[in-house]
């Protein structure tokens, strides 16, 4: 157990200390968005490897030009890291919590990565961001928008916010629930203990917003949450007794 705390603490410290330098390299040296994403993926992959975690992907991957919204859950930072090292082949644009702007160089790096920061507490700013995401989806881009809007810290799927639902309804485009399982068991939120294990990422079948209006966004979000929760439970039932 002591070794697991040491491993997780060291991996976390090295990740945090390296983040400003990685951001600076992305901002100053990245030739384009793909190059920037290769750089950030390597930084997250080193963290995952130090924690002795495997990442596997499965399911229905959206093709380029298939305008859609990828709506995912997050139980721990391990989930965030696993997604950030593997999501890029399936998305052109993403949204992230604005707390990343507080990491030195974070805002400039996000611009290179085509990540837009959600301005919490700023309704007008969030509405403008939603409009930009709708236009991107209409152009055929695959957009990442977190379902829960935060790291939940629970062994399951927390309540979905309505952001992804509004984008889908306005753009008349499908939502692909992306369900992650394993992060809570490998390194729960608030702990530095890194147990060897696996994070499984499943891309579910597209869910159409047909029949929903903006007034029904809450109901559509609940529907997506239900799909994600059932998929999470399915993945949990297949999890080895010892990861």
Coordinates of N, CA and C in Angstrom, one line a residue:
X1 N 0.8 -1.2 0.0 CA 0.0 0.0 0.0 C 0.9 1.3 0.0
X2 N 1.9 1.2 0.8 CA 2.8 2.4 0.8 C 3.4 2.7 -0.5
X3 N 3.8 1.6 -1.2 CA 4.3 1.8 -2.6 C 3.3 2.4 -3.5
X4 N 2.0 2.1 -3.4 CA 1.0 2.7 -4.2 C 0.8 4.1 -4.0
X5 N 0.9 4.5 -2.7 CA 0.8 6.0 -2.4 C 2.0 6.7 -2.9
X6 N 3.2 6.1 -2.8 CA 4.4 6.7 -3.3 C 4.3 6.9 -4.8
X7 N 3.9 5.8 -5.5 CA 3.8 5.9 -6.9 C 2.8 6.9 -7.4
X8 N 1.7 7.0 -6.8 CA 0.7 8.0 -7.2 C 1.1 9.4 -6.9
X9 N 1.7 9.6 -5.7 CA 2.1 10.9 -5.3 C 3.2 11.4 -6.2
X10 N 4.2 10.5 -6.5 CA 5.3 10.9 -7.4 C 4.8 11.2 -8.8
X11 N 3.9 10.4 -9.3 CA 3.3 10.6 -10.7 C 2.6 11.9 -10.7
X12 N 1.8 12.2 -9.7 CA 1.0 13.5 -9.6 C 1.9 14.7 -9.5
X13 N 3.0 14.6 -8.7 CA 3.9 15.7 -8.5 C 4.6 16.0 -9.9
X14 N 5.1 15.0 -10.5 CA 5.8 15.2 -11.8 C 4.9 15.7 -12.9
X15 N 3.6 15.3 -12.8 CA 2.7 15.8 -13.8 C 2.4 17.3 -13.6
X16 N 2.2 17.7 -12.3 CA 1.9 19.1 -12.1 C 3.1 20.0 -12.3
X17 N 4.3 19.5 -11.9 CA 5.5 20.3 -12.2 C 5.8 20.4 -13.7
X18 N 5.5 19.4 -14.4 CA 5.7 19.4 -15.8 C 4.7 20.2 -16.7
X19 N 3.5 20.4 -16.1 CA 2.4 21.0 -16.8 C 2.8 22.4 -17.4
X20 N 3.3 23.3 -16.6 CA 3.7 24.6 -17.2 C 4.7 24.6 -18.3
X21 N 5.7 23.7 -18.2 CA 6.6 23.5 -19.3 C 6.0 23.0 -20.5
X22 N 5.1 21.9 -20.3 CA 4.4 21.4 -21.5 C 3.5 22.4 -22.2
X23 N 2.8 23.2 -21.3 CA 2.0 24.3 -21.9 C 2.8 25.3 -22.7
X24 N 4.0 25.6 -22.2 CA 4.8 26.6 -22.9 C 5.3 26.0 -24.2
X25 N 5.7 24.7 -24.2 CA 6.2 24.1 -25.4 C 5.1 24.1 -26.5
X26 N 3.9 23.7 -26.0 CA 2.7 23.7 -27.0 C 2.5 25.1 -27.5
X27 N 2.5 26.1 -26.7 CA 2.2 27.5 -27.1 C 3.2 28.0 -28.1
X28 N 4.5 27.6 -27.8 CA 5.6 28.2 -28.6 C 6.1 27.4 -29.8
X29 N 5.9 26.1 -29.7 CA 6.5 25.2 -30.6 C 5.6 24.4 -31.5
X30 N 4.3 24.2 -31.0 CA 3.4 23.4 -31.8 C 3.2 24.0 -33.2
X31 N 3.4 23.1 -34.2 CA 3.2 23.6 -35.6 C 1.7 23.8 -36.0
X32 N 0.9 22.9 -35.4 CA -0.5 23.0 -35.7 C -1.3 22.2 -34.6
X33 N -2.6 22.1 -34.7 CA -3.4 21.5 -33.6 C -3.0 20.0 -33.4
X34 N -2.7 19.3 -34.5 CA -2.4 17.9 -34.3 C -1.1 17.7 -33.5
X35 N -0.1 18.6 -33.9 CA 1.2 18.5 -33.2 C 1.0 18.9 -31.7
X36 N 0.2 19.9 -31.4 CA -0.1 20.3 -30.0 C -0.7 19.1 -29.3
X37 N -1.6 18.4 -29.9 CA -2.3 17.3 -29.3 C -1.3 16.1 -29.0
X38 N -0.4 15.9 -29.9 CA 0.6 14.9 -29.7 C 1.4 15.2 -28.4
X39 N 1.7 16.5 -28.3 CA 2.6 16.9 -27.1 C 1.8 16.7 -25.8
X40 N 0.5 17.1 -25.8 CA -0.2 17.0 -24.5 C -0.5 15.5 -24.2
X41 N -0.8 14.7 -25.3 CA -1.0 13.3 -25.1 C 0.2 12.6 -24.4
X42 N 1.4 13.0 -24.8 CA 2.6 12.4 -24.2 C 2.7 12.7 -22.8
X43 N 2.3 14.0 -22.4 CA 2.4 14.4 -21.0 C 1.4 13.6 -20.1
X44 N 0.2 13.4 -20.6 CA -0.8 12.6 -19.9 C -0.4 11.1 -19.9
X45 N 0.1 10.7 -21.0 CA 0.5 9.2 -21.1 C 1.6 8.9 -20.1
X46 N 2.6 9.8 -19.8 CA 3.6 9.6 -18.8 C 3.0 9.4 -17.4
X47 N 2.0 10.3 -17.1 CA 1.3 10.2 -15.8 C 0.6 8.8 -15.7
X48 N -0.1 8.4 -16.7 CA -0.8 7.2 -16.7 C 0.2 6.0 -16.5
X49 N 1.3 6.0 -17.3 CA 2.3 4.9 -17.2 C 2.9 4.9 -15.8
X50 N 3.2 6.0 -15.2 CA 3.8 6.0 -13.9 C 2.8 5.4 -12.8
X51 N 1.5 5.6 -13.1 CA 0.5 5.1 -12.2 C 0.3 3.6 -12.4
X52 N 0.9 3.0 -13.5 CA 0.7 1.6 -13.9 C -0.7 1.3 -14.3
X53 N -1.3 2.2 -15.1 CA -2.6 2.1 -15.6 C -2.7 1.8 -17.1
X54 N -3.5 0.9 -17.5 CA -3.7 0.6 -18.9 C -5.0 1.4 -19.3
X55 N -5.0 1.7 -20.6 CA -6.2 2.4 -21.1 C -6.7 1.6 -22.4
X56 N -7.9 1.3 -22.4 CA -8.5 0.6 -23.6 C -9.7 1.3 -24.1
X57 N -9.9 1.3 -25.4 CA -11.0 1.9 -26.1 C -11.8 0.9 -26.9
X58 N -13.1 1.1 -26.9 CA -14.0 0.2 -27.6 C -15.3 1.0 -28.0
X59 N -16.0 0.4 -28.9 CA -17.3 0.9 -29.3 C -17.4 1.5 -30.6
X60 N -18.3 2.5 -30.7 CA -18.7 3.1 -32.0 C -18.0 4.5 -32.1
X61 N -16.9 4.5 -32.8 CA -16.1 5.7 -33.0 C -16.6 6.6 -34.1
X62 N -16.8 7.9 -33.8 CA -17.4 8.8 -34.9 C -16.3 9.1 -35.9
X63 N -16.8 9.1 -37.2 CA -15.9 9.3 -38.3 C -15.7 10.8 -38.5
X64 N -14.6 11.2 -39.1 CA -14.4 12.7 -39.4 C -15.5 13.2 -40.3
X65 N -16.0 14.4 -40.1 CA -17.1 14.9 -40.8 C -18.5 14.6 -40.2
X66 N -18.5 13.7 -39.2 CA -19.7 13.3 -38.6 C -20.0 14.3 -37.4
X67 N -20.6 15.4 -37.7 CA -20.9 16.4 -36.7 C -21.6 15.8 -35.5
X68 N -21.1 15.8 -34.3 CA -21.7 15.2 -33.2 C -21.1 15.8 -31.9
X69 N -21.7 15.4 -30.8 CA -21.2 15.8 -29.5 C -20.8 14.6 -28.7
X70 N -19.6 14.5 -28.2 CA -19.1 13.5 -27.4 C -19.3 13.9 -25.9
X71 N -20.1 13.2 -25.2 CA -20.4 13.6 -23.8 C -20.0 12.5 -22.9
X72 N -19.0 12.8 -22.0 CA -18.3 11.8 -21.2 C -18.5 12.1 -19.7
X73 N -18.3 11.0 -18.9 CA -18.3 11.1 -17.5 C -16.9 11.1 -17.0
X74 N -16.6 11.6 -15.7 CA -15.3 11.6 -15.1 C -15.5 11.3 -13.7
X75 N -14.9 10.2 -13.2 CA -14.9 9.9 -11.8 C -13.7 10.3 -11.0
X76 N -12.6 10.5 -11.7 CA -11.3 10.9 -11.0 C -10.4 11.5 -12.1
X77 N -9.3 12.1 -11.6 CA -8.3 12.7 -12.5 C -7.7 11.6 -13.4
X78 N -7.6 10.4 -13.0 CA -7.2 9.3 -13.9 C -8.0 9.2 -15.1
X79 N -9.3 9.4 -15.0 CA -10.2 9.4 -16.1 C -9.9 10.5 -17.1
X80 N -9.7 11.7 -16.5 CA -9.3 12.9 -17.3 C -8.1 12.6 -18.1
X81 N -7.1 12.1 -17.4 CA -5.8 11.8 -18.1 C -6.0 10.7 -19.2
X82 N -6.7 9.7 -18.9 CA -6.9 8.6 -19.9 C -7.6 9.2 -21.1
X83 N -8.6 10.0 -20.9 CA -9.3 10.6 -22.0 C -8.5 11.5 -22.8
X84 N -7.7 12.4 -22.1 CA -6.9 13.4 -22.8 C -5.7 12.7 -23.6
X85 N -5.3 11.5 -23.3 CA -4.3 10.9 -24.1 C -4.8 10.1 -25.2
X86 N -6.2 9.9 -25.3 CA -6.7 9.0 -26.3 C -7.9 9.5 -27.1
X87 N -8.4 10.7 -26.8 CA -9.6 11.2 -27.4 C -9.4 11.9 -28.8
X88 N -8.2 12.4 -29.0 CA -7.9 13.3 -30.1 C -8.2 12.8 -31.5
X89 N -8.1 11.5 -31.8 CA -8.4 11.0 -33.1 C -9.9 11.1 -33.4
X90 N -10.7 11.4 -32.4 CA -12.2 11.3 -32.6 C -12.8 12.7 -32.3
X91 N -12.1 13.7 -32.2 CA -12.6 15.1 -31.9 C -11.8 16.2 -32.6
X92 N -12.5 17.2 -33.0 CA -11.8 18.4 -33.6 C -11.8 19.5 -32.6
X93 N -12.7 19.5 -31.6 CA -12.8 20.6 -30.7 C -13.3 20.1 -29.3
X94 N -12.9 20.8 -28.2 CA -13.4 20.3 -26.9 C -13.6 21.5 -26.0
X95 N -14.4 21.3 -24.9 CA -14.6 22.3 -23.9 C -14.0 21.7 -22.6
X96 N -13.5 22.6 -21.8 CA -12.9 22.2 -20.5 C -13.2 23.2 -19.4
X97 N -13.1 22.8 -18.2 CA -13.3 23.7 -17.1 C -12.3 24.9 -17.1
X98 N -12.8 26.1 -16.8 CA -11.8 27.2 -16.8 C -10.8 27.2 -15.8
X99 N -10.8 26.2 -14.9 CA -9.7 26.2 -13.9 C -8.3 25.9 -14.5
X100 N -8.3 25.4 -15.7 CA -7.1 25.1 -16.4 C -6.3 26.4 -16.8
X101 N -7.1 27.5 -16.8 CA -6.4 28.8 -17.1 C -5.5 29.2 -16.0
X102 N -5.6 28.6 -14.8 CA -4.8 29.0 -13.7 C -3.4 28.3 -13.7
X103 N -3.3 27.2 -14.6 CA -2.0 26.6 -14.7 C -1.2 27.5 -15.7
X104 N 0.0 27.9 -15.3 CA 0.8 28.8 -16.2 C 0.8 28.3 -17.6
X105 N 0.5 29.2 -18.6 CA 0.5 28.8 -20.0 C -0.7 28.0 -20.4
X106 N -1.6 27.8 -19.5 CA -2.8 26.9 -19.9 C -3.7 27.5 -20.9
X107 N -4.0 28.8 -20.8 CA -4.9 29.5 -21.8 C -4.3 29.4 -23.2
X108 N -3.0 29.7 -23.3 CA -2.3 29.7 -24.6 C -2.3 28.3 -25.2
X109 N -2.0 27.3 -24.3 CA -1.9 26.0 -24.8 C -3.3 25.5 -25.3
X110 N -4.3 25.9 -24.6 CA -5.7 25.5 -25.0 C -6.1 26.0 -26.3
X111 N -5.6 27.2 -26.6 CA -5.9 27.8 -28.0 C -5.3 26.9 -29.0
X112 N -4.1 26.5 -28.8 CA -3.4 25.6 -29.8 C -4.1 24.3 -29.9
X113 N -4.7 23.8 -28.8 CA -5.3 22.5 -28.8 C -6.7 22.5 -29.2
X114 N -7.3 23.7 -29.6 CA -8.7 23.8 -29.9 C -9.6 23.4 -28.8
X115 N -9.2 23.8 -27.5 CA -10.0 23.6 -26.3 C -10.5 24.9 -25.9
X116 N -11.8 25.0 -25.7 CA -12.4 26.2 -25.2 C -12.7 26.1 -23.7
X117 N -12.5 27.1 -23.0 CA -12.7 27.0 -21.5 C -14.1 27.6 -21.2
X118 N -14.8 26.8 -20.4 CA -16.2 27.2 -20.0 C -16.1 28.2 -18.9
X119 N -16.6 29.4 -19.1 CA -16.5 30.5 -18.1 C -17.5 30.3 -17.0
X120 N -17.2 29.6 -15.9 CA -18.2 29.4 -14.9 C -18.6 30.7 -14.2
X121 N -19.9 30.8 -14.0 CA -20.5 32.0 -13.4 C -20.7 33.1 -14.3
X122 N -20.5 32.9 -15.6 CA -20.6 33.9 -16.7 C -21.6 33.3 -17.7
X123 N -22.9 33.6 -17.5 CA -24.0 33.1 -18.3 C -23.8 33.5 -19.8
X124 N -23.5 34.8 -20.0 CA -23.4 35.3 -21.3 C -22.2 34.7 -22.0
X125 N -21.1 34.5 -21.3 CA -19.9 33.9 -21.9 C -20.2 32.4 -22.3
X126 N -20.9 31.7 -21.4 CA -21.3 30.3 -21.7 C -22.2 30.2 -22.9
X127 N -23.2 31.1 -23.0 CA -24.1 31.1 -24.1 C -23.3 31.3 -25.4
X128 N -22.4 32.2 -25.4 CA -21.6 32.5 -26.6 C -20.8 31.2 -27.0
X129 N -20.2 30.6 -26.0 CA -19.5 29.4 -26.2 C -20.4 28.3 -26.8
X130 N -21.6 28.1 -26.2 CA -22.5 27.1 -26.8 C -22.8 27.4 -28.2
X131 N -23.0 28.7 -28.6 CA -23.3 29.1 -30.0 C -22.1 28.7 -30.9
X132 N -20.9 28.9 -30.4 CA -19.7 28.5 -31.2 C -19.6 27.0 -31.4
X133 N -20.0 26.3 -30.4 CA -20.0 24.8 -30.5 C -21.0 24.3 -31.4
X134 N -22.2 24.9 -31.4 CA -23.3 24.6 -32.3 C -22.8 24.8 -33.8
X135 N -22.2 25.9 -34.0 CA -21.7 26.2 -35.4 C -20.6 25.2 -35.8
X136 N -19.8 24.8 -34.9 CA -18.7 23.8 -35.2 C -19.4 22.4 -35.5
X137 N -20.4 22.0 -34.8 CA -21.0 20.7 -35.1 C -21.7 20.8 -36.4
X138 N -22.3 21.9 -36.7 CA -23.0 22.1 -38.0 C -22.0 22.0 -39.2
X139 N -20.8 22.4 -38.9 CA -19.7 22.3 -39.9 C -19.2 20.9 -40.1
X140 N -19.7 20.0 -39.2 CA -19.2 18.6 -39.3 C -18.1 18.2 -38.3
X141 N -17.9 19.1 -37.3 CA -16.9 18.8 -36.3 C -17.4 18.0 -35.2
X142 N -16.6 17.2 -34.6 CA -16.9 16.3 -33.5 C -16.4 17.1 -32.2
X143 N -17.4 17.4 -31.3 CA -17.1 18.3 -30.2 C -17.2 17.5 -28.9
X144 N -16.3 17.7 -28.0 CA -16.3 17.1 -26.7 C -16.8 18.0 -25.7
X145 N -17.8 17.6 -24.9 CA -18.4 18.4 -23.9 C -18.8 17.5 -22.7
X146 N -18.2 17.6 -21.6 CA -18.4 16.8 -20.4 C -19.9 16.7 -20.0
X147 N -20.4 15.5 -19.7 CA -21.7 15.4 -19.3 C -22.0 16.0 -17.9
X148 N -21.1 15.7 -17.0 CA -21.3 16.1 -15.6 C -20.8 17.5 -15.3
X149 N -19.9 18.0 -16.2 CA -19.4 19.3 -16.0 C -18.3 19.4 -15.0
X150 N -17.9 18.3 -14.4 CA -16.8 18.3 -13.4 C -16.4 16.8 -13.1
X151 N -15.4 16.7 -12.4 CA -15.0 15.3 -11.9 C -15.9 15.0 -10.7
X152 N -16.7 13.9 -10.9 CA -17.7 13.6 -9.9 C -17.2 13.0 -8.6
X153 N -16.2 12.2 -8.6 CA -15.7 11.6 -7.4 C -16.5 10.4 -6.9
X154 N -17.4 10.0 -7.7 CA -18.3 8.8 -7.3 C -18.0 7.6 -8.1
X155 N -18.3 6.5 -7.6 CA -18.2 5.2 -8.4 C -19.5 5.1 -9.2
X156 N -19.7 5.8 -10.2 CA -20.9 5.8 -11.0 C -20.9 7.1 -11.9
X157 N -22.1 7.4 -12.4 CA -22.3 8.5 -13.2 C -23.2 9.5 -12.5
X158 N -22.7 10.8 -12.3 CA -23.4 11.8 -11.6 C -24.4 12.5 -12.6
X159 N -25.2 13.4 -12.0 CA -26.2 14.0 -12.8 C -25.6 14.8 -14.0
X160 N -26.1 14.7 -15.2 CA -25.7 15.4 -16.3 C -26.2 16.8 -16.3
X161 N -25.4 17.7 -16.8 CA -25.8 19.1 -17.0 C -26.4 19.2 -18.4
X162 N -27.0 20.3 -18.8 CA -27.7 20.4 -20.0 C -26.9 20.9 -21.2
X163 N -25.6 21.2 -21.0 CA -24.9 21.8 -22.1 C -24.8 21.0 -23.4
X164 N -24.4 19.7 -23.2 CA -24.3 18.9 -24.4 C -25.7 18.7 -25.1
X165 N -26.7 18.6 -24.3 CA -28.1 18.5 -24.8 C -28.5 19.7 -25.6
X166 N -28.2 20.9 -25.1 CA -28.5 22.1 -25.9 C -27.8 22.2 -27.2
X167 N -26.5 21.8 -27.2 CA -25.7 21.8 -28.4 C -26.4 20.9 -29.4
X168 N -26.7 19.7 -29.0 CA -27.3 18.7 -29.9 C -28.6 19.1 -30.4
X169 N -29.5 19.6 -29.6 CA -30.8 20.0 -30.0 C -30.7 21.2 -31.0
X170 N -29.9 22.2 -30.7 CA -29.7 23.3 -31.6 C -29.1 23.0 -32.9
X171 N -28.1 22.1 -32.9 CA -27.4 21.7 -34.1 C -28.1 20.5 -34.9
X172 N -29.1 19.9 -34.2 CA -29.8 18.8 -34.8 C -28.8 17.7 -35.1
X173 N -27.9 17.4 -34.1 CA -26.9 16.4 -34.3 C -26.9 15.4 -33.1
X174 N -26.4 14.2 -33.4 CA -26.4 13.2 -32.3 C -25.4 13.4 -31.2
X175 N -25.7 12.9 -30.1 CA -24.7 12.8 -29.0 C -24.2 11.4 -28.9
X176 N -22.9 11.2 -28.7 CA -22.3 9.9 -28.5 C -21.9 9.9 -27.0
X177 N -22.6 9.2 -26.1 CA -22.1 9.0 -24.8 C -20.8 8.3 -24.7
X178 N -19.8 8.8 -24.0 CA -18.5 8.2 -23.9 C -18.3 7.9 -22.4
X179 N -18.3 6.6 -22.1 CA -18.4 6.1 -20.7 C -17.0 5.6 -20.3
X180 N -16.5 6.2 -19.2 CA -15.2 5.7 -18.7 C -15.4 5.0 -17.3
X181 N -14.8 3.9 -17.2 CA -14.8 3.1 -16.0 C -13.5 2.6 -15.6
X182 N -13.2 2.7 -14.3 CA -11.9 2.2 -13.8 C -11.1 3.3 -13.0
X183 N -11.3 4.6 -13.3 CA -10.5 5.6 -12.7 C -10.8 5.7 -11.2
X184 N -12.0 5.5 -10.8 CA -12.4 5.6 -9.4 C -11.7 4.5 -8.6
X185 N -11.5 3.3 -9.2 CA -10.9 2.2 -8.5 C -9.3 2.3 -8.5
X186 N -8.8 2.9 -9.6 CA -7.4 3.0 -9.7 C -6.8 4.1 -8.7
X187 N -7.4 5.3 -8.8 CA -7.0 6.4 -8.0 C -8.2 7.3 -7.7
X188 N -8.9 7.1 -6.6 CA -10.2 7.9 -6.4 C -9.8 9.4 -6.2
X189 N -10.8 10.2 -6.5 CA -10.6 11.7 -6.4 C -10.2 12.0 -4.9
X190 N -9.2 12.8 -4.7 CA -8.8 13.1 -3.4 C -7.7 12.2 -2.8
X191 N -7.3 11.2 -3.5 CA -6.3 10.3 -3.0 C -5.1 10.2 -4.0
X192 N -3.9 10.0 -3.4 CA -2.7 9.8 -4.3 C -2.4 8.3 -4.4
X193 N -3.2 7.5 -3.9 CA -2.9 6.0 -4.0 C -3.2 5.6 -5.4
X194 N -2.2 5.1 -6.1 CA -2.3 4.6 -7.5 C -2.3 3.1 -7.5
X195 N -3.4 2.4 -7.7 CA -3.4 1.0 -7.8 C -3.3 0.6 -9.3
X196 N -2.5 -0.4 -9.6 CA -2.4 -0.9 -11.0 C -3.8 -1.3 -11.5
X197 N -4.1 -1.0 -12.7 CA -5.4 -1.3 -13.2 C -5.7 -0.8 -14.6
X198 N -6.9 -0.7 -14.9 CA -7.3 -0.4 -16.3 C -8.5 0.6 -16.3
X199 N -8.4 1.6 -17.2 CA -9.5 2.5 -17.5 C -10.1 2.1 -18.9
X200 N -11.3 1.7 -18.9 CA -12.0 1.3 -20.1 C -12.8 2.5 -20.6
X201 N -12.7 2.8 -21.8 CA -13.4 3.9 -22.4 C -14.3 3.3 -23.6
X202 N -15.6 3.4 -23.4 CA -16.5 2.9 -24.4 C -17.3 4.0 -25.0
X203 N -17.2 4.1 -26.4 CA -18.0 5.0 -27.2 C -19.4 4.3 -27.5
X204 N -20.4 4.8 -27.0 CA -21.8 4.2 -27.2 C -22.3 4.6 -28.5
X205 N -23.4 4.0 -28.9 CA -24.1 4.4 -30.2 C -24.6 5.8 -30.1
X206 N -24.7 6.5 -31.3 CA -25.2 7.8 -31.3 C -26.6 7.9 -30.8
X207 N -27.0 9.0 -30.1 CA -28.3 9.2 -29.6 C -28.8 10.5 -30.2
X208 N -29.9 10.3 -31.0 CA -30.5 11.5 -31.7 C -31.3 12.4 -30.8
X209 N -31.2 13.7 -31.0 CA -32.1 14.6 -30.2 C -33.5 14.8 -30.8
X210 N -33.8 14.0 -31.9 CA -35.0 14.2 -32.6 C -36.2 14.1 -31.6
X211 N -37.1 15.0 -31.7 CA -38.3 15.0 -30.8 C -38.1 15.8 -29.6
X212 N -36.9 16.3 -29.4 CA -36.6 17.2 -28.2 C -36.5 18.6 -28.7
X213 N -37.0 19.5 -27.9 CA -36.9 21.0 -28.1 C -36.0 21.5 -27.0
X214 N -35.6 22.8 -27.1 CA -34.8 23.4 -26.0 C -35.4 23.3 -24.7
X215 N -36.8 23.4 -24.7 CA -37.5 23.3 -23.4 C -37.3 21.9 -22.8
X216 N -37.0 20.9 -23.6 CA -36.8 19.5 -23.2 C -35.4 19.1 -22.9
X217 N -34.5 20.1 -22.9 CA -33.0 19.8 -22.7 C -32.8 19.0 -21.5
X218 N -33.5 19.4 -20.4 CA -33.3 18.6 -19.1 C -33.6 17.2 -19.3
X219 N -34.7 16.9 -20.0 CA -35.2 15.5 -20.2 C -34.2 14.8 -21.1
X220 N -33.6 15.4 -22.1 CA -32.6 14.8 -23.0 C -31.4 14.5 -22.2
X221 N -30.9 15.4 -21.3 CA -29.8 15.2 -20.5 C -30.0 14.0 -19.6
X222 N -31.2 13.9 -19.0 CA -31.5 12.7 -18.1 C -31.4 11.4 -18.9
X223 N -31.9 11.5 -20.2 CA -31.9 10.3 -21.0 C -30.4 9.9 -21.3
X224 N -29.6 10.8 -21.6 CA -28.2 10.5 -21.8 C -27.5 10.0 -20.6
X225 N -27.8 10.6 -19.5 CA -27.3 10.1 -18.2 C -27.7 8.7 -17.9
X226 N -28.9 8.4 -18.2 CA -29.4 7.0 -18.0 C -28.6 6.0 -18.9
X227 N -28.3 6.3 -20.1 CA -27.6 5.5 -21.0 C -26.1 5.3 -20.4
X228 N -25.5 6.4 -20.0 CA -24.2 6.3 -19.5 C -24.1 5.5 -18.2
X229 N -25.1 5.7 -17.3 CA -25.1 4.9 -16.1 C -25.3 3.4 -16.3
X230 N -26.1 3.1 -17.2 CA -26.3 1.6 -17.5 C -25.0 1.0 -18.1
X231 N -24.4 1.8 -19.0 CA -23.1 1.3 -19.6 C -22.0 1.2 -18.5
X232 N -22.0 2.2 -17.6 CA -21.0 2.2 -16.5 C -21.2 0.9 -15.7
X233 N -22.4 0.6 -15.4 CA -22.7 -0.6 -14.6 C -22.3 -1.9 -15.4
X234 N -22.5 -1.9 -16.7 CA -22.1 -3.0 -17.5 C -20.6 -3.2 -17.5
X235 N -19.9 -2.1 -17.6 CA -18.4 -2.2 -17.5 C -18.0 -2.6 -16.1
X236 N -18.7 -2.2 -15.1 CA -18.3 -2.5 -13.7 C -18.5 -4.0 -13.5
X237 N -19.5 -4.6 -14.1 CA -19.8 -6.0 -13.9 C -18.7 -6.9 -14.6
X238 N -18.1 -6.3 -15.6 CA -17.0 -7.1 -16.3 C -15.6 -6.8 -15.7
X239 N -15.6 -5.9 -14.7 CA -14.3 -5.6 -14.1 C -13.7 -6.8 -13.3
X240 N -12.4 -7.1 -13.5 CA -11.8 -8.2 -12.7 C -12.0 -7.9 -11.2
X241 N -12.0 -9.0 -10.4 CA -12.1 -8.8 -9.0 C -10.9 -8.1 -8.4
X242 N -9.8 -8.3 -9.0 CA -8.6 -7.5 -8.6 C -8.0 -6.9 -9.8
X243 N -7.9 -5.5 -9.8 CA -7.4 -4.8 -10.9 C -5.9 -4.5 -10.7

